[in-house]
Structure formats: C-alpha cells, structure tokens
mmCIF file of C-alpha atoms in Angstrom:
data_model
loop_
_atom_site.group_PDB
_atom_site.id
_atom_site.type_symbol
_atom_site.label_atom_id
_atom_site.label_comp_id
_atom_site.label_asym_id
_atom_site.label_seq_id
_atom_site.Cartn_x
_atom_site.Cartn_y
_atom_site.Cartn_z
ATOM 1 C CA MET V 248 1.157 1.271 -17.163
ATOM 2 C CA SER V 249 0.704 0.452 -13.479
ATOM 3 C CA ALA V 250 1.070 -3.311 -13.096
ATOM 4 C CA THR V 251 -1.912 -3.492 -10.738
ATOM 5 C CA LEU V 252 -4.218 -1.536 -13.030
ATOM 6 C CA ALA V 253 -3.111 -3.484 -16.103
ATOM 7 C CA ALA V 254 -3.678 -6.810 -14.352
ATOM 8 C CA ASP V 255 -7.108 -5.722 -13.143
ATOM 9 C CA ALA V 256 -8.090 -4.742 -16.679
ATOM 10 C CA ALA V 257 -6.940 -8.106 -18.062
ATOM 11 C CA LEU V 258 -8.934 -9.985 -15.434
ATOM 12 C CA GLU V 259 -12.020 -7.932 -16.159
ATOM 13 C CA GLU V 260 -11.762 -8.893 -19.830
ATOM 14 C CA ARG V 261 -11.651 -12.551 -18.824
ATOM 15 C CA ARG V 262 -14.646 -12.141 -16.558
ATOM 16 C CA ARG V 263 -16.679 -10.452 -19.299
ATOM 17 C CA SER V 264 -15.905 -13.322 -21.650
ATOM 18 C CA GLY V 265 -17.531 -15.708 -19.185
ATOM 19 C CA GLN V 266 -14.425 -17.123 -17.526
ATOM 20 C CA ARG V 267 -14.337 -17.651 -13.794
ATOM 21 C CA VAL V 268 -11.801 -15.331 -12.172
ATOM 22 C CA LEU V 269 -10.446 -14.765 -8.690
ATOM 23 C CA PRO V 270 -9.002 -11.227 -8.668
ATOM 24 C CA MET V 271 -6.139 -10.921 -6.190
ATOM 25 C CA THR V 272 -4.170 -8.301 -8.073
ATOM 26 C CA SER V 273 -5.000 -4.808 -6.876
ATOM 27 C CA GLY V 274 -5.334 -3.136 -3.506
ATOM 28 C CA GLU V 275 -8.940 -2.161 -4.172
ATOM 29 C CA ILE V 276 -10.575 -2.600 -0.780
ATOM 30 C CA GLY V 277 -13.755 -4.517 -1.510
ATOM 31 C CA LEU V 278 -16.072 -2.821 0.983
ATOM 32 C CA PRO V 279 -18.981 -0.366 0.590
ATOM 33 C CA VAL V 280 -18.678 3.300 1.517
ATOM 34 C CA LEU V 281 -19.611 4.090 5.097
ATOM 35 C CA ALA V 282 -23.135 5.554 4.947
ATOM 36 C CA GLU V 283 -22.332 8.623 7.067
ATOM 37 C CA LEU V 284 -19.322 9.382 4.882
ATOM 38 C CA ARG V 285 -21.412 9.113 1.729
ATOM 39 C CA GLU V 286 -23.994 11.500 3.201
ATOM 40 C CA ARG V 287 -21.368 14.146 3.878
ATOM 41 C CA LEU V 288 -20.015 13.895 0.363
ATOM 42 C CA ALA V 289 -23.508 14.256 -1.096
ATOM 43 C CA ALA V 290 -24.280 17.257 1.103
ATOM 44 C CA ALA V 291 -21.126 18.998 -0.160
ATOM 45 C CA ALA V 292 -21.791 18.328 -3.849
ATOM 46 C CA GLY V 293 -22.567 21.997 -4.421
ATOM 47 C CA ASP V 294 -19.074 23.072 -3.369
ATOM 48 C CA ASN V 295 -17.595 23.769 -6.785
ATOM 49 C CA ALA V 296 -14.954 26.453 -6.173
ATOM 50 C CA TYR V 297 -11.255 25.694 -6.494
ATOM 51 C CA GLY V 298 -10.217 26.655 -2.990
ATOM 52 C CA PRO V 299 -6.624 26.786 -1.660
ATOM 53 C CA VAL V 300 -3.989 24.668 -3.407
ATOM 54 C CA ALA V 301 -3.003 23.111 -0.068
ATOM 55 C CA GLY V 302 -6.594 22.237 0.795
ATOM 56 C CA GLY V 303 -9.137 24.026 2.948
ATOM 57 C CA PRO V 304 -8.531 24.896 6.619
ATOM 58 C CA ALA V 305 -11.033 22.305 7.903
ATOM 59 C CA LEU V 306 -9.287 19.436 6.136
ATOM 60 C CA ARG V 307 -5.797 20.562 7.131
ATOM 61 C CA GLU V 308 -6.826 20.999 10.761
ATOM 62 C CA ALA V 309 -8.499 17.594 10.822
ATOM 63 C CA ALA V 310 -5.384 15.960 9.351
ATOM 64 C CA ALA V 311 -3.214 17.726 11.924
ATOM 65 C CA GLY V 312 -5.428 16.325 14.681
ATOM 66 C CA TYR V 313 -5.224 12.838 13.160
ATOM 67 C CA TRP V 314 -1.426 12.908 13.369
ATOM 68 C CA GLN V 315 -1.437 14.592 16.784
ATOM 69 C CA ARG V 316 -3.389 11.628 18.187
ATOM 70 C CA ARG V 317 -0.618 9.372 16.844
ATOM 71 C CA GLY V 318 2.168 11.218 18.611
ATOM 72 C CA LEU V 319 3.145 13.500 15.727
ATOM 73 C CA PRO V 320 2.439 17.149 16.634
ATOM 74 C CA THR V 321 1.445 18.849 13.375
ATOM 75 C CA ASP V 322 1.024 22.453 12.286
ATOM 76 C CA PRO V 323 -2.024 22.651 9.962
ATOM 77 C CA ALA V 324 -0.033 25.135 7.873
ATOM 78 C CA LEU V 325 2.371 22.288 7.055
ATOM 79 C CA VAL V 326 -0.361 19.975 5.792
ATOM 80 C CA VAL V 327 -0.878 19.735 2.041
ATOM 81 C CA ALA V 328 -3.846 17.870 0.586
ATOM 82 C CA GLY V 329 -4.159 16.444 -2.882
ATOM 83 C CA PRO V 330 -6.264 14.205 -5.143
ATOM 84 C CA GLY V 331 -4.952 10.978 -3.645
ATOM 85 C CA SER V 332 -1.729 10.151 -1.819
ATOM 86 C CA LYS V 333 -0.395 8.704 -5.099
ATOM 87 C CA ALA V 334 -0.470 12.152 -6.702
ATOM 88 C CA LEU V 335 1.031 13.680 -3.579
ATOM 89 C CA LEU V 336 3.878 11.170 -3.633
ATOM 90 C CA TYR V 337 4.670 12.024 -7.235
ATOM 91 C CA ALA V 338 4.527 15.746 -6.492
ATOM 92 C CA LEU V 339 6.923 15.189 -3.588
ATOM 93 C CA VAL V 340 9.349 13.288 -5.811
ATOM 94 C CA LEU V 341 9.231 16.215 -8.248
ATOM 95 C CA ALA V 342 9.636 18.773 -5.455
ATOM 96 C CA VAL V 343 12.622 17.053 -3.819
ATOM 97 C CA GLY V 344 14.278 16.248 -7.146
ATOM 98 C CA GLY V 345 17.259 14.008 -7.768
ATOM 99 C CA ASP V 346 17.237 10.247 -7.456
ATOM 100 C CA LEU V 347 14.990 8.229 -5.154
ATOM 101 C CA VAL V 348 15.986 5.275 -2.986
ATOM 102 C CA VAL V 349 13.269 2.592 -3.033
ATOM 103 C CA PRO V 350 12.950 -0.594 -0.980
ATOM 104 C CA VAL V 351 13.035 -3.940 -2.775
ATOM 105 C CA PRO V 352 10.355 -5.149 -3.010
ATOM 106 C CA SER V 353 8.193 -2.033 -3.008
ATOM 107 C CA TRP V 354 4.935 -0.665 -4.376
ATOM 108 C CA VAL V 355 4.878 -0.648 -8.157
ATOM 109 C CA SER V 356 4.702 3.138 -8.618
ATOM 110 C CA TYR V 357 7.671 4.445 -6.607
ATOM 111 C CA ALA V 358 10.336 3.553 -9.165
ATOM 112 C CA ALA V 359 8.079 4.575 -12.051
ATOM 113 C CA GLN V 360 7.438 7.966 -10.468
ATOM 114 C CA ALA V 361 11.171 8.537 -9.969
ATOM 115 C CA ARG V 362 11.756 7.880 -13.674
ATOM 116 C CA LEU V 363 8.809 10.068 -14.709
ATOM 117 C CA ALA V 364 10.326 12.877 -12.640
ATOM 118 C CA GLY V 365 13.579 12.566 -14.551
ATOM 119 C CA GLY V 366 15.572 10.787 -11.855
ATOM 120 C CA ARG V 367 16.674 7.259 -11.096
ATOM 121 C CA ALA V 368 15.286 4.693 -8.712
ATOM 122 C CA LEU V 369 18.060 3.343 -6.496
ATOM 123 C CA PRO V 370 16.950 -0.091 -5.212
ATOM 124 C CA VAL V 371 17.953 -1.252 -1.723
ATOM 125 C CA PRO V 372 16.738 -4.617 -0.349
ATOM 126 C CA ILE V 373 14.679 -4.888 2.812
ATOM 127 C CA ARG V 374 15.599 -7.052 5.791
ATOM 128 C CA PRO V 375 13.707 -10.400 5.880
ATOM 129 C CA GLY V 376 10.193 -9.957 7.230
ATOM 130 C CA GLU V 377 10.619 -6.166 7.529
ATOM 131 C CA GLY V 378 8.927 -4.940 4.400
ATOM 132 C CA GLY V 379 8.706 -1.338 3.297
ATOM 133 C CA VAL V 380 11.990 -0.102 4.806
ATOM 134 C CA PRO V 381 15.390 -0.492 3.089
ATOM 135 C CA ASP V 382 18.027 -2.238 5.173
ATOM 136 C CA PRO V 383 19.741 0.771 6.843
ATOM 137 C CA GLU V 384 23.264 -0.617 6.432
ATOM 138 C CA ARG V 385 22.744 -1.404 2.772
ATOM 139 C CA LEU V 386 21.137 2.008 2.345
ATOM 140 C CA ARG V 387 24.307 3.695 3.558
ATOM 141 C CA GLU V 388 26.457 1.616 1.233
ATOM 142 C CA ALA V 389 24.205 2.115 -1.808
ATOM 143 C CA VAL V 390 23.926 5.892 -1.409
ATOM 144 C CA THR V 391 27.661 6.281 -0.830
ATOM 145 C CA LEU V 392 28.468 4.289 -3.977
ATOM 146 C CA ALA V 393 25.808 6.093 -6.015
ATOM 147 C CA ARG V 394 27.144 9.522 -5.066
ATOM 148 C CA ALA V 395 30.687 8.432 -5.827
ATOM 149 C CA ALA V 396 29.438 7.412 -9.286
ATOM 150 C CA GLY V 397 27.932 10.848 -9.891
ATOM 151 C CA GLN V 398 24.317 9.995 -9.084
ATOM 152 C CA ASP V 399 22.163 12.261 -6.943
ATOM 153 C CA PRO V 400 20.040 10.399 -4.353
ATOM 154 C CA ARG V 401 18.142 12.965 -2.315
ATOM 155 C CA ALA V 402 15.260 10.993 -0.793
ATOM 156 C CA VAL V 403 14.301 7.542 0.406
ATOM 157 C CA VAL V 404 10.717 6.305 0.323
ATOM 158 C CA VAL V 405 9.379 3.867 2.916
ATOM 159 C CA THR V 406 6.015 2.158 3.337
ATOM 160 C CA VAL V 407 4.837 1.667 6.918
ATOM 161 C CA PRO V 408 3.027 -0.801 6.983
ATOM 162 C CA ASP V 409 4.144 -2.381 3.746
ATOM 163 C CA ASN V 410 2.689 -3.101 0.367
ATOM 164 C CA PRO V 411 3.477 -5.692 -1.060
ATOM 165 C CA THR V 412 4.579 -7.872 1.873
ATOM 166 C CA GLY V 413 1.841 -7.168 4.432
ATOM 167 C CA THR V 414 4.494 -6.779 7.141
ATOM 168 C CA VAL V 415 5.489 -3.965 9.481
ATOM 169 C CA ALA V 416 9.110 -2.946 9.985
ATOM 170 C CA PRO V 417 9.955 -2.931 13.703
ATOM 171 C CA ALA V 418 10.642 0.323 15.495
ATOM 172 C CA ALA V 419 14.362 -0.452 15.811
ATOM 173 C CA THR V 420 14.750 -0.748 12.045
ATOM 174 C CA VAL V 421 12.719 2.408 11.432
ATOM 175 C CA ARG V 422 14.907 4.254 13.941
ATOM 176 C CA ARG V 423 18.116 3.077 12.231
ATOM 177 C CA LEU V 424 16.663 4.074 8.873
ATOM 178 C CA ALA V 425 15.901 7.559 10.187
ATOM 179 C CA GLU V 426 19.382 7.931 11.680
ATOM 180 C CA THR V 427 20.994 6.800 8.432
ATOM 181 C CA ALA V 428 18.879 9.228 6.426
ATOM 182 C CA ARG V 429 20.083 12.025 8.706
ATOM 183 C CA GLU V 430 23.719 10.987 8.234
ATOM 184 C CA LEU V 431 23.252 10.928 4.450
ATOM 185 C CA ASP V 432 21.096 14.081 4.357
ATOM 186 C CA LEU V 433 18.178 12.273 2.705
ATOM 187 C CA VAL V 434 14.555 13.340 2.851
ATOM 188 C CA VAL V 435 12.392 10.481 4.128
ATOM 189 C CA ILE V 436 9.053 10.112 2.344
ATOM 190 C CA SER V 437 6.955 7.851 4.559
ATOM 191 C CA ASP V 438 3.902 6.389 2.822
ATOM 192 C CA GLU V 439 1.591 5.487 5.711
ATOM 193 C CA ILE V 440 -1.612 4.866 3.752
ATOM 194 C CA TYR V 441 -1.979 1.490 5.535
ATOM 195 C CA GLY V 442 -1.231 2.857 9.008
ATOM 196 C CA ASP V 443 -4.715 2.110 10.357
ATOM 197 C CA LEU V 444 -4.693 -1.475 9.059
ATOM 198 C CA VAL V 445 -2.146 -3.068 11.380
ATOM 199 C CA HIS V 446 -3.925 -6.218 12.512
ATOM 200 C CA ASP V 447 -3.026 -5.767 16.173
ATOM 201 C CA PRO V 448 -4.007 -2.179 17.071
ATOM 202 C CA GLY V 449 -2.041 -2.550 20.294
ATOM 203 C CA ARG V 450 1.178 -2.704 18.267
ATOM 204 C CA PRO V 451 0.912 0.167 15.760
ATOM 205 C CA ALA V 452 3.486 0.869 13.099
ATOM 206 C CA VAL V 453 6.064 3.493 14.079
ATOM 207 C CA SER V 454 6.649 6.405 11.729
ATOM 208 C CA PRO V 455 10.191 7.544 10.887
ATOM 209 C CA ALA V 456 8.888 11.026 11.704
ATOM 210 C CA VAL V 457 9.252 10.009 15.366
ATOM 211 C CA TYR V 458 13.023 9.622 14.940
ATOM 212 C CA ALA V 459 13.827 12.148 12.207
ATOM 213 C CA PRO V 460 11.072 14.775 12.441
ATOM 214 C CA GLU V 461 13.132 17.451 10.706
ATOM 215 C CA ARG V 462 13.386 15.501 7.418
ATOM 216 C CA THR V 463 10.384 13.163 7.246
ATOM 217 C CA VAL V 464 7.316 13.759 5.105
ATOM 218 C CA VAL V 465 4.323 11.566 5.955
ATOM 219 C CA THR V 466 1.499 10.822 3.527
ATOM 220 C CA THR V 467 -1.811 9.105 4.120
ATOM 221 C CA GLY V 468 -5.442 9.173 3.014
ATOM 222 C CA LEU V 469 -8.778 7.384 3.170
ATOM 223 C CA THR V 470 -8.229 5.016 0.244
ATOM 224 C CA LYS V 471 -7.392 1.923 2.272
ATOM 225 C CA ASN V 472 -8.807 2.355 5.756
ATOM 226 C CA LEU V 473 -12.237 3.513 4.509
ATOM 227 C CA ALA V 474 -12.241 1.876 1.057
ATOM 228 C CA VAL V 475 -12.821 5.008 -1.022
ATOM 229 C CA GLY V 476 -10.103 4.652 -3.635
ATOM 230 C CA GLY V 477 -12.235 6.279 -6.309
ATOM 231 C CA TRP V 478 -12.671 9.444 -4.272
ATOM 232 C CA ARG V 479 -8.965 10.285 -4.632
ATOM 233 C CA THR V 480 -8.015 12.158 -1.504
ATOM 234 C CA GLY V 481 -4.733 12.292 0.363
ATOM 235 C CA VAL V 482 -2.809 14.451 2.824
ATOM 236 C CA ALA V 483 0.881 15.079 3.427
ATOM 237 C CA ARG V 484 2.506 16.204 6.667
ATOM 238 C CA LEU V 485 5.660 18.254 6.080
ATOM 239 C CA PRO V 486 8.436 18.633 8.666
ATOM 240 C CA ASP V 487 8.513 21.738 10.815
ATOM 241 C CA GLY V 488 11.610 23.861 10.244
ATOM 242 C CA PRO V 489 13.322 25.700 7.391
ATOM 243 C CA ALA V 490 13.665 22.643 5.157
ATOM 244 C CA GLY V 491 10.017 21.685 5.621
ATOM 245 C CA HIS V 492 8.778 25.192 4.862
ATOM 246 C CA ALA V 493 10.955 25.368 1.737
ATOM 247 C CA LEU V 494 9.656 21.987 0.613
ATOM 248 C CA ARG V 495 6.077 23.186 1.178
ATOM 249 C CA THR V 496 6.655 26.152 -1.122
ATOM 250 C CA THR V 497 8.004 23.930 -3.888
ATOM 251 C CA LEU V 498 5.327 21.289 -3.369
ATOM 252 C CA LEU V 499 2.560 23.877 -3.652
ATOM 253 C CA SER V 500 4.123 25.216 -6.831
ATOM 254 C CA VAL V 501 4.066 21.716 -8.318
ATOM 255 C CA ALA V 502 0.511 21.092 -7.110
ATOM 256 C CA SER V 503 -0.726 24.391 -8.525
ATOM 257 C CA GLN V 504 0.391 23.276 -11.979
ATOM 258 C CA ILE V 505 -1.001 19.725 -11.749
ATOM 259 C CA TRP V 506 -4.260 19.640 -9.768
ATOM 260 C CA SER V 507 -4.893 23.258 -8.673
ATOM 261 C CA SER V 508 -6.763 22.152 -5.543
ATOM 262 C CA PRO V 509 -8.201 18.968 -4.024
ATOM 263 C CA PRO V 510 -11.864 18.226 -4.921
ATOM 264 C CA ALA V 511 -13.973 20.404 -2.625
ATOM 265 C CA PRO V 512 -16.792 17.927 -1.845
ATOM 266 C CA VAL V 513 -14.290 15.172 -1.040
ATOM 267 C CA GLN V 514 -12.424 17.541 1.260
ATOM 268 C CA THR V 515 -15.580 18.011 3.326
ATOM 269 C CA ALA V 516 -16.111 14.283 3.739
ATOM 270 C CA ALA V 517 -12.416 13.655 4.415
ATOM 271 C CA ALA V 518 -12.263 16.382 7.064
ATOM 272 C CA TRP V 519 -15.101 14.691 8.945
ATOM 273 C CA ALA V 520 -13.485 11.252 8.636
ATOM 274 C CA LEU V 521 -10.088 12.460 9.855
ATOM 275 C CA THR V 522 -11.631 13.714 13.093
ATOM 276 C CA GLU V 523 -12.294 9.987 13.727
ATOM 277 C CA PRO V 524 -15.855 9.975 15.045
ATOM 278 C CA PRO V 525 -17.153 6.653 16.432
ATOM 279 C CA GLU V 526 -18.717 5.656 13.115
ATOM 280 C CA VAL V 527 -15.329 5.887 11.417
ATOM 281 C CA THR V 528 -13.283 4.172 14.108
ATOM 282 C CA GLY V 529 -15.867 1.394 14.315
ATOM 283 C CA ARG V 530 -15.775 0.781 10.558
ATOM 284 C CA ILE V 531 -11.974 0.757 10.468
ATOM 285 C CA ALA V 532 -11.814 -1.691 13.386
ATOM 286 C CA ALA V 533 -14.246 -4.032 11.620
ATOM 287 C CA SER V 534 -12.266 -3.755 8.367
ATOM 288 C CA ARG V 535 -9.031 -4.510 10.182
ATOM 289 C CA ARG V 536 -10.510 -7.676 11.707
ATOM 290 C CA LEU V 537 -11.850 -8.830 8.341
ATOM 291 C CA HIS V 538 -8.535 -8.229 6.565
ATOM 292 C CA ALA V 539 -6.639 -10.099 9.259
ATOM 293 C CA THR V 540 -8.979 -13.099 9.248
ATOM 294 C CA VAL V 541 -9.111 -13.584 5.485
ATOM 295 C CA ALA V 542 -5.447 -12.773 4.850
ATOM 296 C CA ARG V 543 -4.329 -15.339 7.410
ATOM 297 C CA ALA V 544 -6.637 -17.953 5.948
ATOM 298 C CA ALA V 545 -5.244 -17.268 2.471
ATOM 299 C CA ALA V 546 -1.721 -17.469 3.854
ATOM 300 C CA GLY V 547 -2.581 -20.942 5.102
ATOM 301 C CA ARG V 548 -3.487 -21.994 1.560
ATOM 302 C CA PHE V 549 -0.086 -20.872 0.284
ATOM 303 C CA THR V 550 1.890 -22.567 3.040
ATOM 304 C CA ALA V 551 -0.144 -25.759 2.634
ATOM 305 C CA ALA V 552 0.968 -25.819 -1.010
ATOM 306 C CA GLY V 553 4.611 -25.534 0.020
ATOM 307 C CA ALA V 554 5.280 -21.797 -0.318
ATOM 308 C CA THR V 555 6.823 -19.782 2.488
ATOM 309 C CA LEU V 556 5.936 -16.288 3.662
ATOM 310 C CA ALA V 557 6.546 -13.980 6.586
ATOM 311 C CA PRO V 558 3.655 -13.693 9.044
ATOM 312 C CA VAL V 559 1.071 -11.224 7.745
ATOM 313 C CA THR V 560 0.666 -8.489 10.346
ATOM 314 C CA ALA V 561 -1.038 -5.698 8.399
ATOM 315 C CA THR V 562 -3.104 -4.885 5.324
ATOM 316 C CA CYS V 563 -4.671 -7.466 3.021
ATOM 317 C CA TYR V 564 -1.497 -8.438 1.147
ATOM 318 C CA LEU V 565 0.484 -11.647 1.021
ATOM 319 C CA TYR V 566 3.934 -12.116 -0.518
ATOM 320 C CA PRO V 567 4.518 -15.868 -0.744
ATOM 321 C CA ASP V 568 7.801 -17.350 -1.937
ATOM 322 C CA PHE V 569 7.693 -20.488 -4.104
ATOM 323 C CA GLU V 570 11.453 -21.022 -4.053
ATOM 324 C CA PRO V 571 11.096 -24.337 -2.142
ATOM 325 C CA LEU V 572 9.033 -25.563 -5.109
ATOM 326 C CA ARG V 573 11.375 -24.337 -7.851
ATOM 327 C CA ASP V 574 12.423 -27.760 -9.134
ATOM 328 C CA ARG V 575 8.875 -29.084 -9.064
ATOM 329 C CA LEU V 576 7.443 -26.073 -10.889
ATOM 330 C CA ALA V 577 10.162 -26.221 -13.514
ATOM 331 C CA ALA V 578 9.714 -29.935 -14.128
ATOM 332 C CA ALA V 579 5.919 -29.955 -14.200
ATOM 333 C CA HIS V 580 5.194 -26.628 -15.877
ATOM 334 C CA GLY V 581 8.419 -25.130 -17.181
ATOM 335 C CA VAL V 582 8.056 -22.285 -14.680
ATOM 336 C CA THR V 583 11.370 -20.643 -13.740
ATOM 337 C CA GLY V 584 10.215 -17.236 -12.500
ATOM 338 C CA ALA V 585 7.251 -15.408 -11.051
ATOM 339 C CA ALA V 586 5.980 -14.196 -14.433
ATOM 340 C CA GLY V 587 5.512 -17.782 -15.582
ATOM 341 C CA LEU V 588 3.848 -18.718 -12.310
ATOM 342 C CA VAL V 589 1.438 -15.786 -12.555
ATOM 343 C CA ARG V 590 0.605 -16.627 -16.158
ATOM 344 C CA LEU V 591 -0.072 -20.253 -15.244
ATOM 345 C CA LEU V 592 -2.363 -19.294 -12.377
ATOM 346 C CA VAL V 593 -4.464 -16.935 -14.475
ATOM 347 C CA GLU V 594 -4.632 -19.067 -17.620
ATOM 348 C CA ARG V 595 -5.409 -22.352 -15.901
ATOM 349 C CA HIS V 596 -7.453 -21.188 -12.931
ATOM 350 C CA GLY V 597 -8.365 -17.516 -13.459
ATOM 351 C CA VAL V 598 -6.460 -16.543 -10.321
ATOM 352 C CA GLY V 599 -4.980 -13.078 -10.765
ATOM 353 C CA VAL V 600 -1.845 -12.195 -8.796
ATOM 354 C CA LEU V 601 1.239 -10.071 -9.508
ATOM 355 C CA PRO V 602 4.842 -11.219 -10.009
ATOM 356 C CA ALA V 603 7.691 -10.100 -7.776
ATOM 357 C CA SER V 604 9.246 -8.401 -10.800
ATOM 358 C CA ALA V 605 6.441 -5.812 -10.651
ATOM 359 C CA PHE V 606 7.818 -4.786 -7.242
ATOM 360 C CA GLY V 607 11.440 -4.429 -8.327
ATOM 361 C CA GLU V 608 12.666 -7.983 -7.817
ATOM 362 C CA PRO V 609 14.639 -10.010 -10.390
ATOM 363 C CA ASP V 610 12.660 -11.910 -13.031
ATOM 364 C CA ARG V 611 13.942 -15.202 -11.641
ATOM 365 C CA ALA V 612 12.400 -14.634 -8.202
ATOM 366 C CA LEU V 613 9.523 -17.017 -7.499
ATOM 367 C CA ARG V 614 7.612 -14.619 -5.301
ATOM 368 C CA LEU V 615 4.253 -13.035 -5.999
ATOM 369 C CA ARG V 616 1.803 -10.685 -4.355
ATOM 370 C CA ALA V 617 -1.795 -11.622 -3.664
ATOM 371 C CA ALA V 618 -4.437 -9.252 -2.291
ATOM 372 C CA THR V 619 -7.392 -10.742 -0.398
ATOM 373 C CA SER V 620 -9.578 -7.627 -0.379
ATOM 374 C CA ARG V 621 -11.719 -8.739 -3.315
ATOM 375 C CA LEU V 622 -12.768 -11.993 -1.613
ATOM 376 C CA TYR V 623 -15.368 -10.372 0.624
ATOM 377 C CA GLY V 624 -18.225 -10.616 -1.844
ATOM 378 C CA ASP V 625 -19.565 -9.508 -5.222
ATOM 379 C CA THR V 626 -22.341 -7.285 -3.866
ATOM 380 C CA ASP V 627 -22.562 -4.655 -1.146
ATOM 381 C CA GLU V 628 -24.895 -6.933 0.775
ATOM 382 C CA GLN V 629 -22.328 -9.735 0.797
ATOM 383 C CA ARG V 630 -19.509 -7.361 1.724
ATOM 384 C CA ILE V 631 -21.383 -5.846 4.644
ATOM 385 C CA THR V 632 -22.245 -9.339 5.821
ATOM 386 C CA ALA V 633 -18.559 -10.276 5.686
ATOM 387 C CA LEU V 634 -17.642 -7.100 7.556
ATOM 388 C CA THR V 635 -20.059 -7.812 10.411
ATOM 389 C CA ALA V 636 -19.909 -11.624 10.532
ATOM 390 C CA PRO V 637 -18.488 -13.207 13.700
ATOM 391 C CA ASP V 638 -16.684 -15.656 11.415
ATOM 392 C CA PRO V 639 -16.364 -14.436 7.810
ATOM 393 C CA LEU V 640 -14.654 -17.702 6.875
ATOM 394 C CA ALA V 641 -17.971 -19.491 7.403
ATOM 395 C CA LEU V 642 -19.655 -17.431 4.674
ATOM 396 C CA PRO V 643 -20.087 -19.507 1.509
ATOM 397 C CA TRP V 644 -18.693 -16.914 -0.904
ATOM 398 C CA VAL V 645 -15.605 -16.243 1.207
ATOM 399 C CA ARG V 646 -15.037 -19.968 1.652
ATOM 400 C CA GLU V 647 -15.523 -20.547 -2.075
ATOM 401 C CA GLY V 648 -12.909 -17.945 -2.967
ATOM 402 C CA LEU V 649 -10.375 -19.411 -0.551
ATOM 403 C CA ASP V 650 -11.100 -22.931 -1.810
ATOM 404 C CA HIS V 651 -10.658 -21.722 -5.385
ATOM 405 C CA LEU V 652 -7.236 -20.381 -4.423
ATOM 406 C CA GLY V 653 -6.317 -23.531 -2.528
ATOM 407 C CA ASN V 654 -7.341 -25.817 -5.380
ATOM 408 C CA ALA V 655 -5.358 -23.771 -7.892
ATOM 409 C CA LEU V 656 -2.226 -23.893 -5.743
ATOM 410 C CA THR V 657 -2.611 -27.620 -5.120
ATOM 411 C CA ASP V 658 -2.951 -28.272 -8.842
ATOM 412 C CA LEU V 659 0.180 -26.280 -9.638
ATOM 413 C CA THR V 660 2.381 -27.659 -6.911
ATOM 414 C CA ALA V 661 1.208 -31.246 -6.430
ATOM 415 C CA PRO V 662 3.756 -33.853 -7.573
ATOM 416 C CA ARG V 663 3.111 -35.148 -11.091
ATOM 417 C CA PRO V 664 2.940 -38.911 -11.752
#
C-alpha cells in the first residue's frame, strides 16, 4: 500500500471519530479546479470512444508545445499520454525492464514499482540539499558493483524538482548524472511533475533531457501544478532516435494491455491546459506563490523546534531532520527513529507526516516529510481566498494550522523538567 495513501486513510478515520487532525501526509494539492478547466472537461463529457493508445493528436501536440517552450524540441509522435504520470512511470519501468536505480530519499512508489515489475530497486544516496538526483559518482560505483554481482540495472529515475525534499538539483549535478547515465548505458526516467512549482520562476529546474536527449524520458502532468489529482492525466516525452522509437513501441504495447487509452474528456481539458493560456499560467503563478509562502513558514516552525532542513525551493514539501534532537527525543519519549516520531505526532497532536523510511531511508533516520498543501483551507472559498490573498499567513485558518504544527513540535522537543 502506498505510504501516502495509507496515512491519509488513517488520518481520515481519526477525523471522522471527532479528533482534531492536521494532515501533512500526501501531495494532494488543496486548491479548487480552475473554472475554465472544469468547463472544458464538462463540455467533453460526451466523448466516450477509446481513441488512440498514445492519446489523441490534440493532446500530444499540446504536450509537444509545452516542452518546446522549455527548450526541449519534441515530436508529437514521441509523446505518450496515460491516466496519470504514476501509471506512465510504472509502464516505463515495465517497458525498460531490468533493475531500477532510485535516489535515496525518493518518492514512495519508485522502488515499489520496480519490485512490482519483477526487478530490484538499487538505492543511491543524493548529495546534500540536491534532492531527486542520485549522486553521480555513487551512481557509477553502485551500478558497476551491481552488474558485477549479476544484477541488471537498466534505468535510473530522477525527480526534478524533488519529492520528498522540496529541493532542486543544480544544473551541474543534473549534467553529471546525464553523462554518467550515458557512460553506463542507462535510460534516464525524469519525473518532472513538479516542474512548474519551482518557487523562483527565474531559476527553473533543468531537465536531464538537455544533457542526454538520446536516453532521457520525461514525464509530467496536471496533478500538481493545476491540482487535479483525481482527473488522472499524464504525458511522457520519449527520446528521438532508434532507442526512443523502440521504447515507444514497447510502451504502447504495455499501455494497450493496462489502460487502452487515456480518458477522452480529460484529454480535451489537458490539451487546452498544456497550451498554457493566460488563465492557466496565472493560476500556476498564484499557486507557486502560495506554496512558497506557506512552506517557508512551516519550515520556520521546524527550525524553531531544533530540526534542520535544506532551504525549500520548490513544491510544498519539507524534509526536516531531527538528528540534533536525538538524545532529547529518546530521553523524553523513547523515540529512536522517524516511525516513532511520526506515531507520537499523530497520536498526541493529530499531526500527520511520513517517516523517512517510507522514502527508502534507514529506520533509524530521524527525518520526516511534511506537505503543506492541505493547510490552505477546508472549503473552496477558504482555498481561493488563500490563493489570492496578499498575505496568506494572515488568514486565520492558515495561521491556526501553522500554530498547531508549531505547538506540536514545541511539545515534543522542549526540554523536560
């Protein structure tokens, strides 16, 4: 079971029983659907035919334009759409085959998908503050040793920007990763679902497709930037060349047996969104500002309690480290790892977060992931107000959520008499 989905379900049970909860577990973006996007979905509700496995021409052309505007020339024939980038990622793992190199820490589903596909997940740590991309030097060492031991690593997955750390690997690291993947003949699967949520739009994340275009697959979708996770839509950009065309053939074979075709009405709405009209770019810019403001405020609550974390530069995720408080947590609460810390936060204060172990780290690690995207309000009215407010931190419900977090952390980490 996905750790994020399981944690969300447990919190919902607590809420229904009357307990006060602060859900910071999943990446559900707590914002209403853009009205113009909703209208296009409704207008296409009568589209009930299967359509092409790769997605319709309008969607593939719109996705190609989206990447073209980001410096990645794209042939629409090498775009494959699916019911969410999560499904596309799994189909890619199946299509490439073999074992999969994953960063540590990394999104909860990469390693699980590798195992479901019959392979192994080969963990490689990230460099400090450079989440989502395995350390290139350690990647080379790990793959060399794995192959010598009879394992079969064929691909490396990266997340640019990163979930769970909320950081962006610098271009130099991405370039070294791409060069190392070329040396090792690895396919690079670049999950760029958070690409539009870098807090400073003047310093966008750099895709490994810039440096290794012949072997990099890029995936993205509307789940995060436009908060439509339940619509399940995603697109993949395959590399141009013989290897990319061969991978497309295999990927479409896999897709034809799993989802047949992306949902037709969602394709229509997604095609419009990917052309990036002013309504869409305006909403994404407002979302980006809100994520940045609230995530940085939440980061301040963690550091005030004594935790450390790299500066949050993208998304709505924080990855604080409580290692400086290890002795205090052990003495006051018997906490020796992130699982115990998470349990204490939810049982005592109803604060739901995820342990570092869910992202591939050792059980002893005292790191956890917190998502701020559910702090924007309980109703669409509150969420829209937060999205448009000059200072969302002045809104009572946002302030209350942050204070709830701060009080919980203070209680757990304050010295005991």
